[in-house]
Amino acid sequence: MKPHALAFAALLACGSAFAQADAPRELYIRGAFNGWGTDNALVHKGDGLYQADILVSPGNHAFKVGSGDWSAEWVLDASKSVTVAPGTAYALETQAGPEDYLFVRRTGTYRFTVDTKDPKAPRLRVERLETAQAGPAADPHAGRVALASLSWPTWDGKQETARFSTPDAGAELRRYAHSTTMSLRDPGPQSSEYSEQAGLPRVRSGNLAFDALFALAGAEMRLDSVSQIKDGNYNGGAPVPCDCFETGEKWHYVWTRDLSYAADLGLALLDPRRVRNSLDFKLSGWRTGVAKAPQVAGSIDGLQIVQDTGSGGSWPVSTDRVTWAFAAEEVLRTLPAAERAPFARKALKALVNTLENDRIAAFDAASGLYTGEQSFLDWRDQSYAAWIPGDLASMASSKALSTNVGHYQALRLAARLAREHHDAARGQRYDDWADALKRAINERLWLDDAGMYSSLTAAHFDGAPMHKFDWLGQALAIVSGVADEARAQSILARYPHGPMGPPVIWPQQQGMPVYHNRALWPFVTAYGLRAAVQGGNALVADAAYDSLTRGAALNMSNMENLEWLSGQPLLLDERNPSLIGPVINSRRQLWSVGAYLGMVVQNVFGVAATDDGLTLQPFVTAKLRREMFSASNEISLHDLRLHGRRIDVRLRLPAASREDGYYAVERILVNGKPAAASLRLAELQDSNQVEIVLGQLQPSRGGIRRVNADPYLESSATFAPRDPVITALQAAKGRATLRFEGGGSGDVRYKVYRDGKLVADNLPAGSWTDRAAGATSCYAVEARFADSGNTSHHSQPRCMDPGIEITVPDARIVSNLKASPPNARFAAPHLANWGRPDDRFAVERIRVTQPGRYQVQLRYHNAANQVNLGISGGVKWLSLKDARGKVVAQGVIQLPHAPLAKANTPAVYSTPLAATLAAGSYRAELSDFYNMSYLESNSSFSAAGGTQGPSNRFDIHGLRLTRVR
């Protein structure tokens, strides 16, 4: 997520925020407790002392001292995280580094004091303030007769209850009081009040709790509807005017994927104009003065979708900007006709420029898949192998299910829009690409033994689909139509569900706190619900209905995420503070709000917009009927608006059943006349009364897989082994011997892959000899728990071919820059800060003696920003020419941000360019392409690639050619 909790600075070169001790300057305490924002300013108290008093809830909270635009960032140790002890003074280093931590056992006010009397050596002290205990809170439901409650068992045998009341049950727009017994994530009262919103639909179900929770989602949607947005990394931290949706209580900006999934799930039906404005904000053309490289595709202005978050410097390490199409498609269905046409033209242009450049920079023709990080799972430590954060090029070259389905959806939308704008050839081009992509997903990512799609492949030199799974990717494959009926049924029955709902990834990863790992996210659950409804799986749908309702009711808000086995907004593991989480968690998270609204409108009542009207396909399960709607024989949705027409929906319910399943639609009446499940706009009046009668109970079309474990234990039932390591690879007489270890404790067995194919199984830790090894074989190992079958990521691959390595001092390297000598950070000569558009780099007279398939990589280091931040990942064009000057291979290579050490920083390798080479002499040439810093939308970004101009630069250490076939 976002410039991610996980930290959040933007500069590696940070000057002192207090150049003069007697001149007060802007500085903030920024951390997981405030969304890394600027809500907690350090106030100057005189004599160089600055203080901020912050009410902090329990947790292990990451934080930093930083300015509003992150131009200054102070940490306790630039090389490692430090957990502060209250009452102890610490020296601050005035540079970027990993976040520090404050462990809080119980809610309290903490005073952060920064002493800058010596501006070159500021100090930090954190202390807990003693506060008076508040008296018992007043009962918000006292004196009210309209009351309801919802209760759920907890993982440890207790019970949590949410209560609801209203003083005006008969009012057209009700007011509600809402209280909970569950400990809330953030400090505050255990009760709240909210109202139904004029201009938004409302529900009457005979269950006050159900009606109230829908009203809560509508009220939170309105709270997320803002006239300005801001983020500390942009516009100097100052607000940007935009009638947009902000992302949540702790996230005051618009993020492409958050907005898009939220809009697709529910918001575009209810406020299409605001979604359209937000989508416009996530488009950008070239900055003034940018010279488009000849290989870059698209229109002169470069209008395209912004990849605003991700790993290693954003696009194309991360390529899920295409999720913009999910929201755009819904908005095109719901915008008034006069506003739809200009947005459709703009959407087509942006999609074309995006798709054409993604095809160049992120499409792997050998597999037929797009490369790039998993959609939304962008805290790489949480859902990738442990070695990946130090080698982000390997993340960049892997292929993810969710992101590929996003490309599929974007291609389908672009094809339809192209035909709408009388460009049949382009429409056919994109439909052909989409058809081929669908085939590739099913051929390359489907795992027969698991009955699900692999969430991601291993990286270059391996490439195998791994036994890793995520609920968003599986659900998107179903709802998009990528999965056929048989595969959809298999996925729904086989993806695991805990007692509180489905985790976003499976299995969980050891040694990681709760965030994407060990978590359920309501918006992902909502996509699972949509998939279950489409597949007729009532059991999976019931699990989703229960999870979404429970989360909103007990937390009194639609939260960002919850620990998946306990359902807690914070699992306080005092024995393992580093595992506490979710590490950040915002109320009224936009896609969670969209998820809840969509659950009610589109799933329970079955109302969804189409290109020329709407569909009516309610999915009421027997469990919902007997537990949520037992007090009434009908439920109703009032004042839904579509293209200016009012739609009121009444669902007439059959008698409750003790069996499980869902009720078929018996008949539909629109304004008193029989109607089909699909209605055209022309068939609707200004005000419409829809009556849907539900009839026969249908059995669930599949089962559900249940799993459970103690949330405080890293059990083999729910976790994977630790990622193994190949410690040695030795070759002799046509054989290769691997030594491997590292799967962790328990009964762990190992598999060996050669060139992405399984060649050995069920091995103990130790060694294995490949008697069919080739001179170019590459190996990877995965670990598996013998009891559960849960599987690790693959090890970092090791290859037999040592490669042809040419380093910067070699006379064959030609550049306009002179080599920099070794220094404290780098032990070898290098071309420092290479990559301006007119910089030159070539390697001449590369002698290839063995013909075959090669992978060509640049050896480099990119310290423009931290690995989880920024827009300055290196993206260049590499050409390989033979002795006659003929291009034999060319394409984009990526040089993502890499970890920077105080001394002896290792150089890393770029993504590879594949080349089939005969014996002979070759020349490699590097030239410019582009990254997200070339876009106008990033001209106010505070770090590299922002206010100082585009940044596509890095240090070059050499070139390597590895023979792989």
PDB file of N, CA and C in Angstrom, residues 884-949:
ATOM      1  N   ARG A 884      28.518  -7.044 -37.562  1.00  0.00           N
ATOM      2  CA  ARG A 884      28.114  -6.255 -38.721  1.00  0.00           C
ATOM      3  C   ARG A 884      27.206  -5.091 -38.347  1.00  0.00           C
ATOM      4  N   GLY A 885      26.924  -4.952 -37.061  1.00  0.00           N
ATOM      5  CA  GLY A 885      26.069  -3.867 -36.602  1.00  0.00           C
ATOM      6  C   GLY A 885      24.597  -4.198 -36.614  1.00  0.00           C
ATOM      7  N   LYS A 886      24.234  -5.452 -36.897  1.00  0.00           N
ATOM      8  CA  LYS A 886      22.832  -5.852 -36.909  1.00  0.00           C
ATOM      9  C   LYS A 886      22.354  -6.114 -35.480  1.00  0.00           C
ATOM     10  N   VAL A 887      21.182  -5.569 -35.174  1.00  0.00           N
ATOM     11  CA  VAL A 887      20.607  -5.790 -33.844  1.00  0.00           C
ATOM     12  C   VAL A 887      20.123  -7.232 -33.745  1.00  0.00           C
ATOM     13  N   VAL A 888      20.649  -7.957 -32.770  1.00  0.00           N
ATOM     14  CA  VAL A 888      20.236  -9.345 -32.575  1.00  0.00           C
ATOM     15  C   VAL A 888      19.302  -9.507 -31.374  1.00  0.00           C
ATOM     16  N   ALA A 889      19.265  -8.518 -30.508  1.00  0.00           N
ATOM     17  CA  ALA A 889      18.343  -8.529 -29.367  1.00  0.00           C
ATOM     18  C   ALA A 889      18.239  -7.108 -28.834  1.00  0.00           C
ATOM     19  N   GLN A 890      17.047  -6.733 -28.399  1.00  0.00           N
ATOM     20  CA  GLN A 890      16.859  -5.411 -27.809  1.00  0.00           C
ATOM     21  C   GLN A 890      15.608  -5.407 -26.960  1.00  0.00           C
ATOM     22  N   GLY A 891      15.585  -4.528 -25.995  1.00  0.00           N
ATOM     23  CA  GLY A 891      14.419  -4.412 -25.137  1.00  0.00           C
ATOM     24  C   GLY A 891      14.717  -3.622 -23.884  1.00  0.00           C
ATOM     25  N   VAL A 892      13.674  -3.449 -23.085  1.00  0.00           N
ATOM     26  CA  VAL A 892      13.784  -2.715 -21.827  1.00  0.00           C
ATOM     27  C   VAL A 892      14.443  -3.584 -20.771  1.00  0.00           C
ATOM     28  N   ILE A 893      15.364  -3.012 -20.030  1.00  0.00           N
ATOM     29  CA  ILE A 893      15.857  -3.648 -18.806  1.00  0.00           C
ATOM     30  C   ILE A 893      15.531  -2.731 -17.632  1.00  0.00           C
ATOM     31  N   GLN A 894      15.346  -3.332 -16.479  1.00  0.00           N
ATOM     32  CA  GLN A 894      14.982  -2.579 -15.278  1.00  0.00           C
ATOM     33  C   GLN A 894      16.108  -2.651 -14.258  1.00  0.00           C
ATOM     34  N   LEU A 895      16.324  -1.515 -13.612  1.00  0.00           N
ATOM     35  CA  LEU A 895      17.382  -1.399 -12.612  1.00  0.00           C
ATOM     36  C   LEU A 895      16.770  -0.777 -11.359  1.00  0.00           C
ATOM     37  N   PRO A 896      16.026  -1.573 -10.589  1.00  0.00           N
ATOM     38  CA  PRO A 896      15.275  -1.025  -9.457  1.00  0.00           C
ATOM     39  C   PRO A 896      16.182  -0.527  -8.340  1.00  0.00           C
ATOM     40  N   HIS A 897      15.588   0.253  -7.436  1.00  0.00           N
ATOM     41  CA  HIS A 897      16.303   0.659  -6.234  1.00  0.00           C
ATOM     42  C   HIS A 897      16.859  -0.569  -5.516  1.00  0.00           C
ATOM     43  N   ALA A 898      18.000  -0.383  -4.869  1.00  0.00           N
ATOM     44  CA  ALA A 898      18.660  -1.493  -4.180  1.00  0.00           C
ATOM     45  C   ALA A 898      19.119  -1.026  -2.806  1.00  0.00           C
ATOM     46  N   PRO A 899      19.237  -1.935  -1.845  1.00  0.00           N
ATOM     47  CA  PRO A 899      19.682  -1.542  -0.504  1.00  0.00           C
ATOM     48  C   PRO A 899      21.072  -0.909  -0.546  1.00  0.00           C
ATOM     49  N   LEU A 900      21.244   0.110   0.286  1.00  0.00           N
ATOM     50  CA  LEU A 900      22.509   0.833   0.362  1.00  0.00           C
ATOM     51  C   LEU A 900      23.099   0.644   1.748  1.00  0.00           C
ATOM     52  N   ALA A 901      24.343   0.197   1.812  1.00  0.00           N
ATOM     53  CA  ALA A 901      25.028  -0.002   3.086  1.00  0.00           C
ATOM     54  C   ALA A 901      26.029   1.114   3.325  1.00  0.00           C
ATOM     55  N   LYS A 902      26.451   1.263   4.560  1.00  0.00           N
ATOM     56  CA  LYS A 902      27.460   2.280   4.876  1.00  0.00           C
ATOM     57  C   LYS A 902      28.807   1.933   4.261  1.00  0.00           C
ATOM     58  N   ALA A 903      29.046   0.655   4.089  1.00  0.00           N
ATOM     59  CA  ALA A 903      30.325   0.222   3.513  1.00  0.00           C
ATOM     60  C   ALA A 903      30.112  -1.072   2.739  1.00  0.00           C
ATOM     61  N   ASN A 904      30.902  -1.237   1.681  1.00  0.00           N
ATOM     62  CA  ASN A 904      30.910  -2.469   0.884  1.00  0.00           C
ATOM     63  C   ASN A 904      29.515  -2.858   0.381  1.00  0.00           C
ATOM     64  N   THR A 905      28.800  -1.877  -0.133  1.00  0.00           N
ATOM     65  CA  THR A 905      27.484  -2.153  -0.718  1.00  0.00           C
ATOM     66  C   THR A 905      27.646  -3.075  -1.919  1.00  0.00           C
ATOM     67  N   PRO A 906      26.948  -4.188  -1.958  1.00  0.00           N
ATOM     68  CA  PRO A 906      27.093  -5.071  -3.122  1.00  0.00           C
ATOM     69  C   PRO A 906      26.343  -4.507  -4.327  1.00  0.00           C
ATOM     70  N   ALA A 907      26.944  -4.630  -5.485  1.00  0.00           N
ATOM     71  CA  ALA A 907      26.232  -4.322  -6.720  1.00  0.00           C
ATOM     72  C   ALA A 907      25.265  -5.469  -7.020  1.00  0.00           C
ATOM     73  N   VAL A 908      24.206  -5.168  -7.758  1.00  0.00           N
ATOM     74  CA  VAL A 908      23.197  -6.161  -8.096  1.00  0.00           C
ATOM     75  C   VAL A 908      23.042  -6.201  -9.617  1.00  0.00           C
ATOM     76  N   TYR A 909      22.199  -7.108 -10.093  1.00  0.00           N
ATOM     77  CA  TYR A 909      22.030  -7.264 -11.529  1.00  0.00           C
ATOM     78  C   TYR A 909      20.630  -6.837 -11.959  1.00  0.00           C
ATOM     79  N   SER A 910      20.541  -6.259 -13.140  1.00  0.00           N
ATOM     80  CA  SER A 910      19.277  -5.824 -13.711  1.00  0.00           C
ATOM     81  C   SER A 910      18.429  -7.009 -14.140  1.00  0.00           C
ATOM     82  N   THR A 911      17.214  -6.708 -14.557  1.00  0.00           N
ATOM     83  CA  THR A 911      16.451  -7.737 -15.260  1.00  0.00           C
ATOM     84  C   THR A 911      17.195  -8.101 -16.541  1.00  0.00           C
ATOM     85  N   PRO A 912      17.043  -9.327 -17.036  1.00  0.00           N
ATOM     86  CA  PRO A 912      17.838  -9.759 -18.186  1.00  0.00           C
ATOM     87  C   PRO A 912      17.167  -9.463 -19.530  1.00  0.00           C
ATOM     88  N   LEU A 913      17.993  -9.298 -20.519  1.00  0.00           N
ATOM     89  CA  LEU A 913      17.565  -9.270 -21.914  1.00  0.00           C
ATOM     90  C   LEU A 913      17.925 -10.616 -22.526  1.00  0.00           C
ATOM     91  N   ALA A 914      16.934 -11.330 -23.054  1.00  0.00           N
ATOM     92  CA  ALA A 914      17.181 -12.633 -23.652  1.00  0.00           C
ATOM     93  C   ALA A 914      17.740 -12.462 -25.059  1.00  0.00           C
ATOM     94  N   ALA A 915      18.757 -13.252 -25.389  1.00  0.00           N
ATOM     95  CA  ALA A 915      19.385 -13.160 -26.706  1.00  0.00           C
ATOM     96  C   ALA A 915      19.886 -14.537 -27.133  1.00  0.00           C
ATOM     97  N   THR A 916      19.547 -14.929 -28.343  1.00  0.00           N
ATOM     98  CA  THR A 916      20.098 -16.157 -28.930  1.00  0.00           C
ATOM     99  C   THR A 916      21.309 -15.766 -29.767  1.00  0.00           C
ATOM    100  N   LEU A 917      22.491 -16.258 -29.366  1.00  0.00           N
ATOM    101  CA  LEU A 917      23.741 -15.785 -29.953  1.00  0.00           C
ATOM    102  C   LEU A 917      24.527 -16.936 -30.577  1.00  0.00           C
ATOM    103  N   ALA A 918      25.074 -16.643 -31.747  1.00  0.00           N
ATOM    104  CA  ALA A 918      26.067 -17.530 -32.345  1.00  0.00           C
ATOM    105  C   ALA A 918      27.448 -17.146 -31.832  1.00  0.00           C
ATOM    106  N   ALA A 919      28.423 -18.001 -32.045  1.00  0.00           N
ATOM    107  CA  ALA A 919      29.786 -17.622 -31.674  1.00  0.00           C
ATOM    108  C   ALA A 919      30.188 -16.386 -32.478  1.00  0.00           C
ATOM    109  N   GLY A 920      30.850 -15.440 -31.809  1.00  0.00           N
ATOM    110  CA  GLY A 920      31.254 -14.234 -32.508  1.00  0.00           C
ATOM    111  C   GLY A 920      31.442 -13.078 -31.567  1.00  0.00           C
ATOM    112  N   SER A 921      31.556 -11.862 -32.144  1.00  0.00           N
ATOM    113  CA  SER A 921      31.807 -10.645 -31.379  1.00  0.00           C
ATOM    114  C   SER A 921      30.547  -9.774 -31.382  1.00  0.00           C
ATOM    115  N   TYR A 922      30.263  -9.148 -30.232  1.00  0.00           N
ATOM    116  CA  TYR A 922      29.034  -8.375 -30.081  1.00  0.00           C
ATOM    117  C   TYR A 922      29.320  -7.055 -29.367  1.00  0.00           C
ATOM    118  N   ARG A 923      28.382  -6.138 -29.564  1.00  0.00           N
ATOM    119  CA  ARG A 923      28.451  -4.823 -28.906  1.00  0.00           C
ATOM    120  C   ARG A 923      27.116  -4.585 -28.198  1.00  0.00           C
ATOM    121  N   ALA A 924      27.168  -4.178 -26.933  1.00  0.00           N
ATOM    122  CA  ALA A 924      25.976  -3.826 -26.156  1.00  0.00           C
ATOM    123  C   ALA A 924      25.904  -2.316 -26.023  1.00  0.00           C
ATOM    124  N   GLU A 925      24.720  -1.749 -26.226  1.00  0.00           N
ATOM    125  CA  GLU A 925      24.526  -0.304 -26.115  1.00  0.00           C
ATOM    126  C   GLU A 925      23.316  -0.030 -25.235  1.00  0.00           C
ATOM    127  N   LEU A 926      23.470   0.948 -24.348  1.00  0.00           N
ATOM    128  CA  LEU A 926      22.402   1.314 -23.419  1.00  0.00           C
ATOM    129  C   LEU A 926      21.926   2.721 -23.750  1.00  0.00           C
ATOM    130  N   SER A 927      20.610   2.899 -23.838  1.00  0.00           N
ATOM    131  CA  SER A 927      20.041   4.220 -24.111  1.00  0.00           C
ATOM    132  C   SER A 927      18.801   4.428 -23.254  1.00  0.00           C
ATOM    133  N   ASP A 928      18.166   5.579 -23.415  1.00  0.00           N
ATOM    134  CA  ASP A 928      17.091   5.967 -22.506  1.00  0.00           C
ATOM    135  C   ASP A 928      15.760   5.303 -22.867  1.00  0.00           C
ATOM    136  N   PHE A 929      14.932   5.098 -21.879  1.00  0.00           N
ATOM    137  CA  PHE A 929      13.518   4.768 -22.072  1.00  0.00           C
ATOM    138  C   PHE A 929      12.742   5.774 -21.216  1.00  0.00           C
ATOM    139  N   TYR A 930      11.976   5.356 -20.231  1.00  0.00           N
ATOM    140  CA  TYR A 930      11.357   6.320 -19.303  1.00  0.00           C
ATOM    141  C   TYR A 930      10.888   5.594 -18.060  1.00  0.00           C
ATOM    142  N   ASN A 931      10.676   6.347 -17.001  1.00  0.00           N
ATOM    143  CA  ASN A 931      10.020   5.842 -15.801  1.00  0.00           C
ATOM    144  C   ASN A 931       8.968   6.854 -15.364  1.00  0.00           C
ATOM    145  N   MET A 932       8.349   6.631 -14.218  1.00  0.00           N
ATOM    146  CA  MET A 932       7.248   7.493 -13.792  1.00  0.00           C
ATOM    147  C   MET A 932       7.688   8.912 -13.470  1.00  0.00           C
ATOM    148  N   SER A 933       8.984   9.140 -13.271  1.00  0.00           N
ATOM    149  CA  SER A 933       9.437  10.501 -12.987  1.00  0.00           C
ATOM    150  C   SER A 933       9.357  11.394 -14.219  1.00  0.00           C
ATOM    151  N   TYR A 934       9.131  10.818 -15.398  1.00  0.00           N
ATOM    152  CA  TYR A 934       9.012  11.610 -16.624  1.00  0.00           C
ATOM    153  C   TYR A 934       7.616  12.210 -16.768  1.00  0.00           C
ATOM    154  N   LEU A 935       6.689  11.860 -15.866  1.00  0.00           N
ATOM    155  CA  LEU A 935       5.309  12.320 -15.963  1.00  0.00           C
ATOM    156  C   LEU A 935       5.096  13.607 -15.181  1.00  0.00           C
ATOM    157  N   GLU A 936       4.241  14.459 -15.726  1.00  0.00           N
ATOM    158  CA  GLU A 936       3.964  15.760 -15.117  1.00  0.00           C
ATOM    159  C   GLU A 936       3.396  15.615 -13.706  1.00  0.00           C
ATOM    160  N   SER A 937       2.629  14.568 -13.451  1.00  0.00           N
ATOM    161  CA  SER A 937       2.012  14.393 -12.138  1.00  0.00           C
ATOM    162  C   SER A 937       3.042  14.252 -11.034  1.00  0.00           C
ATOM    163  N   ASN A 938       4.273  13.899 -11.383  1.00  0.00           N
ATOM    164  CA  ASN A 938       5.320  13.730 -10.369  1.00  0.00           C
ATOM    165  C   ASN A 938       6.276  14.915 -10.291  1.00  0.00           C
ATOM    166  N   SER A 939       5.944  16.013 -10.945  1.00  0.00           N
ATOM    167  CA  SER A 939       6.844  17.164 -10.935  1.00  0.00           C
ATOM    168  C   SER A 939       6.933  17.821  -9.561  1.00  0.00           C
ATOM    169  N   SER A 940       5.949  17.565  -8.682  1.00  0.00           N
ATOM    170  CA  SER A 940       6.013  18.137  -7.331  1.00  0.00           C
ATOM    171  C   SER A 940       6.461  17.114  -6.295  1.00  0.00           C
ATOM    172  N   PHE A 941       6.877  15.931  -6.729  1.00  0.00           N
ATOM    173  CA  PHE A 941       7.342  14.893  -5.805  1.00  0.00           C
ATOM    174  C   PHE A 941       8.602  15.386  -5.105  1.00  0.00           C
ATOM    175  N   SER A 942       8.713  15.113  -3.825  1.00  0.00           N
ATOM    176  CA  SER A 942       9.777  15.728  -3.030  1.00  0.00           C
ATOM    177  C   SER A 942      11.124  15.025  -3.171  1.00  0.00           C
ATOM    178  N   ALA A 943      11.123  13.786  -3.640  1.00  0.00           N
ATOM    179  CA  ALA A 943      12.370  13.022  -3.671  1.00  0.00           C
ATOM    180  C   ALA A 943      12.897  12.928  -5.093  1.00  0.00           C
ATOM    181  N   ALA A 944      13.817  11.997  -5.305  1.00  0.00           N
ATOM    182  CA  ALA A 944      14.439  11.830  -6.617  1.00  0.00           C
ATOM    183  C   ALA A 944      13.382  11.652  -7.686  1.00  0.00           C
ATOM    184  N   GLY A 945      13.541  12.378  -8.788  1.00  0.00           N
ATOM    185  CA  GLY A 945      12.594  12.313  -9.880  1.00  0.00           C
ATOM    186  C   GLY A 945      11.463  13.302  -9.775  1.00  0.00           C
ATOM    187  N   GLY A 946      11.484  14.143  -8.762  1.00  0.00           N
ATOM    188  CA  GLY A 946      10.396  15.082  -8.542  1.00  0.00           C
ATOM    189  C   GLY A 946      10.735  16.504  -8.894  1.00  0.00           C
ATOM    190  N   THR A 947      10.839  17.340  -7.863  1.00  0.00           N
ATOM    191  CA  THR A 947      11.011  18.776  -8.093  1.00  0.00           C
ATOM    192  C   THR A 947      12.314  19.120  -8.784  1.00  0.00           C
ATOM    193  N   GLN A 948      13.310  18.256  -8.697  1.00  0.00           N
ATOM    194  CA  GLN A 948      14.594  18.535  -9.332  1.00  0.00           C
ATOM    195  C   GLN A 948      14.679  17.971 -10.748  1.00  0.00           C
ATOM    196  N   GLY A 949      13.562  17.448 -11.255  1.00  0.00           N
ATOM    197  CA  GLY A 949      13.547  16.912 -12.603  1.00  0.00           C
ATOM    198  C   GLY A 949      13.559  15.400 -12.610  1.00  0.00           C
TER     199      GLY A 949
END
